Coordinates of C-alpha atoms and ligand atoms in Angstrom, one line a residue:
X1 CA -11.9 -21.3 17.7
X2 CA -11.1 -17.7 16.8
X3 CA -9.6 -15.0 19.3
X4 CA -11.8 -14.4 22.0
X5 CA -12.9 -10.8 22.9
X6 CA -11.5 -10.0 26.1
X7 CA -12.5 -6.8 28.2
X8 CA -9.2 -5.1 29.3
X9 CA -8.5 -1.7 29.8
X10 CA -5.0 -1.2 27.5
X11 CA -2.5 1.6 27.6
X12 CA -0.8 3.8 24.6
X13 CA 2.0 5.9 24.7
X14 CA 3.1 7.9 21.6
X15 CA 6.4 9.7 22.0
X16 CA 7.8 12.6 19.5
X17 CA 11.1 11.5 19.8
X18 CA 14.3 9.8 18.7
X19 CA 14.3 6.0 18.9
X20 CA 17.9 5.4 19.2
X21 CA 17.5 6.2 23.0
X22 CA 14.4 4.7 24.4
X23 CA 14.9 6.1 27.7
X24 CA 11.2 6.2 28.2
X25 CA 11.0 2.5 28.0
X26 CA 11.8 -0.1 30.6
X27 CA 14.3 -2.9 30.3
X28 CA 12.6 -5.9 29.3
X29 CA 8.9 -4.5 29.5
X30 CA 8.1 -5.1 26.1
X31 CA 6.7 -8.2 24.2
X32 CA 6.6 -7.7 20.3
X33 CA 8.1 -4.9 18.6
X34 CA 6.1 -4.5 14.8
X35 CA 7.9 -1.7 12.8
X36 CA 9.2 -0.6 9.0
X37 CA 12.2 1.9 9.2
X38 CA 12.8 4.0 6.7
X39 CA 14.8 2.2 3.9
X40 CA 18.3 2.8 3.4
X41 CA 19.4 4.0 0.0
X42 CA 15.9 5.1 -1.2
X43 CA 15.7 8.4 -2.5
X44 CA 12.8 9.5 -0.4
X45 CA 14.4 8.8 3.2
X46 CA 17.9 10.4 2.3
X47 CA 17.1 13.6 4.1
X48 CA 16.1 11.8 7.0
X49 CA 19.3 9.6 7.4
X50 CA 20.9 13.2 6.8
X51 CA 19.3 14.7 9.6
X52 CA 20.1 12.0 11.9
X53 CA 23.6 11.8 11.4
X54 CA 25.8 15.0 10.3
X55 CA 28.6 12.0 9.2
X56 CA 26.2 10.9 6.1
X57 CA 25.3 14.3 5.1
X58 CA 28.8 15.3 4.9
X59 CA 29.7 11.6 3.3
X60 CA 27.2 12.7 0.9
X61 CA 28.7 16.4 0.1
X62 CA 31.9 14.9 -0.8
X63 CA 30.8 12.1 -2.9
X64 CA 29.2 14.5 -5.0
X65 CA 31.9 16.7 -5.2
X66 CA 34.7 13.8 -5.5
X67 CA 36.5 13.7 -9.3
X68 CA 38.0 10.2 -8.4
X69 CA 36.0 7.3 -8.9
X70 CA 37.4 4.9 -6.7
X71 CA 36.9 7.5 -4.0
X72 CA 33.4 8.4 -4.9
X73 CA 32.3 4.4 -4.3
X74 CA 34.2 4.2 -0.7
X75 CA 31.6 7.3 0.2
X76 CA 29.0 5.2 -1.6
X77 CA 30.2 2.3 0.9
X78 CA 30.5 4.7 3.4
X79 CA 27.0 6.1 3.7
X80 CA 25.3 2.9 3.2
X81 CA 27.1 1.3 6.0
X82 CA 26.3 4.1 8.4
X83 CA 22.8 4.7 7.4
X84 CA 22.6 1.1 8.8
X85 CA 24.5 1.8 11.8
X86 CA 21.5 4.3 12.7
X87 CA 19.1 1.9 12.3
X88 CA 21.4 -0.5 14.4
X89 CA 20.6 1.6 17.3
X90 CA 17.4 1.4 17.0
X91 CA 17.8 -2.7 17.0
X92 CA 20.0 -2.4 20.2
X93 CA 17.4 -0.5 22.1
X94 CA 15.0 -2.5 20.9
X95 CA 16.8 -5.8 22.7
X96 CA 17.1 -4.2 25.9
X97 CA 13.5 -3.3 26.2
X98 CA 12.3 -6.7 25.1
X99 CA 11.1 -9.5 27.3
X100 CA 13.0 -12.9 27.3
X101 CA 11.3 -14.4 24.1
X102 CA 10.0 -11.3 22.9
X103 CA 10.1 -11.4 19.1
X104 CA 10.7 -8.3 16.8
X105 CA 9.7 -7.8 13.5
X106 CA 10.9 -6.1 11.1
X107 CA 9.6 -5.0 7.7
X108 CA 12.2 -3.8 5.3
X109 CA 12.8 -3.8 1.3
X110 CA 16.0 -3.8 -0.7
X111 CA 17.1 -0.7 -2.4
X112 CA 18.1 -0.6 -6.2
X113 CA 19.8 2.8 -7.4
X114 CA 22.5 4.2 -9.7
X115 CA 25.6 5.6 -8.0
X116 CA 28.6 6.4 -8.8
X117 CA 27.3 5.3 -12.5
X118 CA 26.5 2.1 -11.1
X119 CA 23.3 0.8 -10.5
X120 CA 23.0 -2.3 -7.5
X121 CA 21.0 -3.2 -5.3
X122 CA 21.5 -2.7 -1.6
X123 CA 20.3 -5.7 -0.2
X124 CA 18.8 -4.1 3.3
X125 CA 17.6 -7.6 4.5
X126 CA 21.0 -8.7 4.8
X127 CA 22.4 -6.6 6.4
X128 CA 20.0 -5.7 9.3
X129 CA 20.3 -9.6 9.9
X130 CA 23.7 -9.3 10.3
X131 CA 23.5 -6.2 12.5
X132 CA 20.8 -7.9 14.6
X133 CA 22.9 -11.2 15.4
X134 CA 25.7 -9.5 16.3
X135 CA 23.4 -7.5 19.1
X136 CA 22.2 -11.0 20.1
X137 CA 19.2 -11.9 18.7
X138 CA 17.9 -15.1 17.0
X139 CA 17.4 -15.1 13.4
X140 CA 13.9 -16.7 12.5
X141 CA 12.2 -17.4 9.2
X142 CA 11.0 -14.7 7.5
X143 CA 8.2 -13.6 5.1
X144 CA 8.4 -12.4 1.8
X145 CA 5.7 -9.9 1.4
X146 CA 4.6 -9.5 -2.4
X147 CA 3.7 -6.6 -3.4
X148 CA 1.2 -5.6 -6.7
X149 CA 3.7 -5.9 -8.9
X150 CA 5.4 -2.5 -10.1
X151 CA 6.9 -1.7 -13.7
X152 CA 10.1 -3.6 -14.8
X153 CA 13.3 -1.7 -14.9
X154 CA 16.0 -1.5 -17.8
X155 CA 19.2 -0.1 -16.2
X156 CA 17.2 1.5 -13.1
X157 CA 15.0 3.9 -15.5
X158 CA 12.0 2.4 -14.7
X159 CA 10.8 0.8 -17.9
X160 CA 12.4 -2.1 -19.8
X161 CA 12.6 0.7 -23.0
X162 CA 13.3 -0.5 -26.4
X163 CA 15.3 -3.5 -26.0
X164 CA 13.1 -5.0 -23.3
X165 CA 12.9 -8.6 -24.8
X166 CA 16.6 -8.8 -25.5
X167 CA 18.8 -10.4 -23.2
X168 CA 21.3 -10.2 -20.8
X169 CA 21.1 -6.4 -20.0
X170 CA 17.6 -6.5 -18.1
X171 CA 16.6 -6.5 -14.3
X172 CA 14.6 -8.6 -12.2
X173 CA 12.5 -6.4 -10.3
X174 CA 12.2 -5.8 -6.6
X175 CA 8.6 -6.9 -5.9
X176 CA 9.1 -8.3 -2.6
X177 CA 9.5 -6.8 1.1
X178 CA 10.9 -8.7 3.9
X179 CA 9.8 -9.2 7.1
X180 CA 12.4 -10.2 9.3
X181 CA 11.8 -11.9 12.1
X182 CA 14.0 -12.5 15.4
X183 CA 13.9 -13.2 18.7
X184 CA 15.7 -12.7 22.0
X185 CA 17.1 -15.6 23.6
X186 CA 14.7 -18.9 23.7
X187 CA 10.7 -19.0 23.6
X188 CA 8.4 -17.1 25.8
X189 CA 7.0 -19.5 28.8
X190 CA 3.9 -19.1 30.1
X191 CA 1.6 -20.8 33.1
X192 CA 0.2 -24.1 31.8
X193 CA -3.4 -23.2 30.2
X194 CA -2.2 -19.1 31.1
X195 CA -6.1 -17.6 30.3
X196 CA -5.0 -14.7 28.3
X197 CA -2.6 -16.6 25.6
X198 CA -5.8 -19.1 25.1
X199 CA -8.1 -16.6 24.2
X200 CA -5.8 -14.8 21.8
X201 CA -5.2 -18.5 20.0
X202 CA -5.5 -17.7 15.9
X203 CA -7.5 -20.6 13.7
X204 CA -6.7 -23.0 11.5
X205 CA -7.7 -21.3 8.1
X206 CA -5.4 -17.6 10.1
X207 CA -2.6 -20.4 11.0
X208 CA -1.8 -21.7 7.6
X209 CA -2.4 -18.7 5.5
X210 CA -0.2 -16.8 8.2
X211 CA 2.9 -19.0 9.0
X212 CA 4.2 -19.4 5.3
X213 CA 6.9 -17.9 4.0
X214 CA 5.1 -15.8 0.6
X215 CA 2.4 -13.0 2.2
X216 CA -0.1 -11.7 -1.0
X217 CA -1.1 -8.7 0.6
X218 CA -2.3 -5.6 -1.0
X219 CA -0.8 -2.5 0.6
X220 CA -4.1 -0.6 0.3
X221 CA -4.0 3.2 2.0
X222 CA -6.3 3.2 4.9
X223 CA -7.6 7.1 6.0
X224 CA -5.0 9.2 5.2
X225 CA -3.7 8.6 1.4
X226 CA -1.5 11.3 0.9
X227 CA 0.5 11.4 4.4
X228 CA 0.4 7.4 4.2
X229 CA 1.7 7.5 0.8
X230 CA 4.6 10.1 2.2
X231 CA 5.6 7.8 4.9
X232 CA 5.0 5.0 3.2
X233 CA 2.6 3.1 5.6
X234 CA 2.2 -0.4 5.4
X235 CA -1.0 -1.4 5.7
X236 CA -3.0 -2.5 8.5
X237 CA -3.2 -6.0 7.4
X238 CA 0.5 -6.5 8.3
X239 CA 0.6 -5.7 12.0
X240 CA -2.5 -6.9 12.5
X241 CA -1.3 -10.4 11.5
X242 CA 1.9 -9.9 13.2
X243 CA 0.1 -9.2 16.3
X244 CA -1.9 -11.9 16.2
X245 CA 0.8 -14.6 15.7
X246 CA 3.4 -13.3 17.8
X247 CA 1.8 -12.0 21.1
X248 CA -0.9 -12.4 23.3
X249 CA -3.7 -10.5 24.9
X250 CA -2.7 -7.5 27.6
X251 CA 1.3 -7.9 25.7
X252 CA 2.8 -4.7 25.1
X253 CA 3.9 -3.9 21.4
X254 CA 6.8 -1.2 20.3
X255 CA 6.8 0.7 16.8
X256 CA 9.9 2.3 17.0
X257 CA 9.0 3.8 13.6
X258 CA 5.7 5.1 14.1
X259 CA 5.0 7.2 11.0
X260 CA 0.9 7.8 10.6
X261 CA 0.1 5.2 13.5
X262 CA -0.8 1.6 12.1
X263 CA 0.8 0.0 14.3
X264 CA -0.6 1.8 17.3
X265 CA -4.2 1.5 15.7
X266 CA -4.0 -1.9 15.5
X267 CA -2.7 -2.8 19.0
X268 CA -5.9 -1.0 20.4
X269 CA -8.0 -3.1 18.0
X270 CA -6.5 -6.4 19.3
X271 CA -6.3 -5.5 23.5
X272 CA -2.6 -5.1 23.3
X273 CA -1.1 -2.3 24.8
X274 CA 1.5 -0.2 22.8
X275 CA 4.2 2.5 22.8
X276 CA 5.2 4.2 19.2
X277 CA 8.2 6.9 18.9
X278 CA 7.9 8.8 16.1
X279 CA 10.5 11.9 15.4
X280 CA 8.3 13.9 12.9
X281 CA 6.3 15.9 15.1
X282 CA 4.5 16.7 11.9
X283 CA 2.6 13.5 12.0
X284 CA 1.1 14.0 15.4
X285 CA -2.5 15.4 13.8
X286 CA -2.5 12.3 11.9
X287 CA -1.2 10.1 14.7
X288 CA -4.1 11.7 17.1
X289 CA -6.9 11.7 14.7
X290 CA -6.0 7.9 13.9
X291 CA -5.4 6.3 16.9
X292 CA -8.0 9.4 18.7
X293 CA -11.3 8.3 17.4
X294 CA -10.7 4.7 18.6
X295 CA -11.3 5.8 22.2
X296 CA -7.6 5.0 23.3
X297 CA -6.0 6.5 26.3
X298 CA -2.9 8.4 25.0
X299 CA 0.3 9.7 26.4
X300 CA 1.7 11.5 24.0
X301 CA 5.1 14.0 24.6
X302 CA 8.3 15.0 23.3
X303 CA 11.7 14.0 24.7
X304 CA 11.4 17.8 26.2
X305 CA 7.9 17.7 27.7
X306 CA 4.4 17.0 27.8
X307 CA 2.2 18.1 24.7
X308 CA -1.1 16.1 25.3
X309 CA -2.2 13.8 28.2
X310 CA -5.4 11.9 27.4
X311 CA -8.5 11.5 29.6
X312 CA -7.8 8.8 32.6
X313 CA -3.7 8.5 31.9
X314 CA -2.4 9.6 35.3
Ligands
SAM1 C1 8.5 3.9 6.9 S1 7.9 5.1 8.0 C2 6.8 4.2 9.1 C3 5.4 4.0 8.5 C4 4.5 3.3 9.5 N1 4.7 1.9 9.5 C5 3.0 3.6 9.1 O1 2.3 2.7 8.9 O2 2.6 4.8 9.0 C6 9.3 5.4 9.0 C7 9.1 6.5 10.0 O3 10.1 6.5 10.9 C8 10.4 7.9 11.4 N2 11.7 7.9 11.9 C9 12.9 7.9 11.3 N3 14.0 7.9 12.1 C10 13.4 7.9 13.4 C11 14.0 7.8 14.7 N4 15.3 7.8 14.9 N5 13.2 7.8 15.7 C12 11.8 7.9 15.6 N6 11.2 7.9 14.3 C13 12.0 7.9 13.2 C14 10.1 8.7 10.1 O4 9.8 10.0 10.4 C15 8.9 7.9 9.5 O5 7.7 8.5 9.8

């Protein structure tokens, strides 16, 4: 038996703002967070980590202007270790405002790039597991999510170029995102036969094509391809499962990386209330006209003040 439609008024808060404080957001009021940060060491979110931290943007000046090798790859080390600090925040808030049991999930890929005349990969998985045990949570199984494969790569230029077939000087391309999954402290309790967690229960055919470890999904744009493609939005496919296997009915669900809304869109879909801090206050028309025409009840404001109140939200 499937989920169960349930009528129940839910809440949604969007907040322009910076996740590494949360201050908006209860302790332990939250039951799922579902999110995708921006990636450290991809070109495209550089002048975000930059923005957040004046320490990478300066790390980043004098690596470029650094003769000396060896000093050049410390600033390499450098930036990459506190471009994941930034995000570590973000992890640490996220603890404190999750229930006992709540689960958080979070969907990040590896970077490959040439530095420093080096190209590596940055393996981003690892070390956000490693940042999020030392804040305390529990390290679960994750998902490999496959993605329609792109081009193969000959020493990071994209294509495997005239001596594709010839070994040992080739790539193996990054194909896969992770989502990592962890929890705080033991599982969630509930009363015996609790009425909302039975009519959210997911059916055999969802169970086994959801809880295994490889995830075929296509990462199809949804209603606004260019800003989606900007952001790079996952698509609605992977919250949506998320949501399902991971919280119940009435839950509340964080994004603390909101980008175009998914997340936020998705939570109204499945009954589950949800609060989404995005810092790009450009993203707001797309944000409102997403999650808008779904007839949710909004709170949306910056870390200043009000910009928009919703009909009904006192
Ligand atoms: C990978 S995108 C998220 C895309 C989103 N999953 C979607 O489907 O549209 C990451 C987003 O995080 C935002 N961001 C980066 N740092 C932030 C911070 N400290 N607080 C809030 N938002 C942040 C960026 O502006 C960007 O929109």
């Amino acid at each position: 038996m499937a989920e169960r439609p349930i009528e129940l008024k839910t809440t949604h808060r969007i907040i322009i703002g910076d996740s590494r404080r949360m201050e908006e957001v209860e302790d332990e009021s939250v039951h799922l967070m579902i999110t995708s940060p921006p990636y450290p060491m991809i070109e495209m979110w550089d002048d975000t980590f930059k923005l957040l931290d004046e320490r990478i943007d300066k790390a980043w000046e004098r690596m470029e202007a650094e003769g000396d090798e060896k000093k050049r790859e410390g600033y390499v080390r450098e930036i990459y270790e506190l471009m994941h600090e930034n995000l570590a925040e973000v992890w640490r808030e996220t603890y404190r405002v999750l229930v006992d049991g709540g689960i958080a999930c979070i969907n990040i890929g590896d970077a490959t790039r040439s530095l420093n005349g080096v190209f590596r990969l940055f393996p981003n998985h690892s070390k956000v597991i490693e940042h999020c045990e030392r804040i305390g949570f529990v390290t679960l199984p994750y998902i490999l999510w496959k993605k329609p494969t792109t081009k193969p790569k000959y020493k990071g230029k994209g294509a495997f170029l005239g001596s594709g077939f010839l070994p040992p000087n080739a790539y193996v391309t990054l194909d896969c995102e992770f989502i990592l999954i962890f929890r705080k402290g033991g599982p969630r309790r509930f009363e015996p036969h609790d009425e909302l967690r039975y009519a959210s229960r997911y059916t055999k055919e969802e169970r086994d094509g959801w809880f295994t470890q490889i995830w075929d999904v296509a990462g199809a744009r949804q209603t606004h391809p260019e800003v989606e493609r900007r952001v790079a939005a996952f698509p609605e496919e992977i919250p949506y499962r998320l949501m399902r296997m991971f919280s119940v009915i009435g839950d509340t669900v964080l994004d603390p990386f909101l980008g175009t809304g998914t997340t936020t869109e998705v939570a109204i879909r499945l009954n589950r209330n949800s609060i989404g801090y995005e810092i790009d206050e450009s993203l707001l028309p797309v944000i409102k006209e997403k999650v808008g025409k779904l007839n949710a009840t909004l709170t949306l404001r910056t870390l200043r003040e009000d910009l928009y109140r919703g009909p009904g939200e006192g």
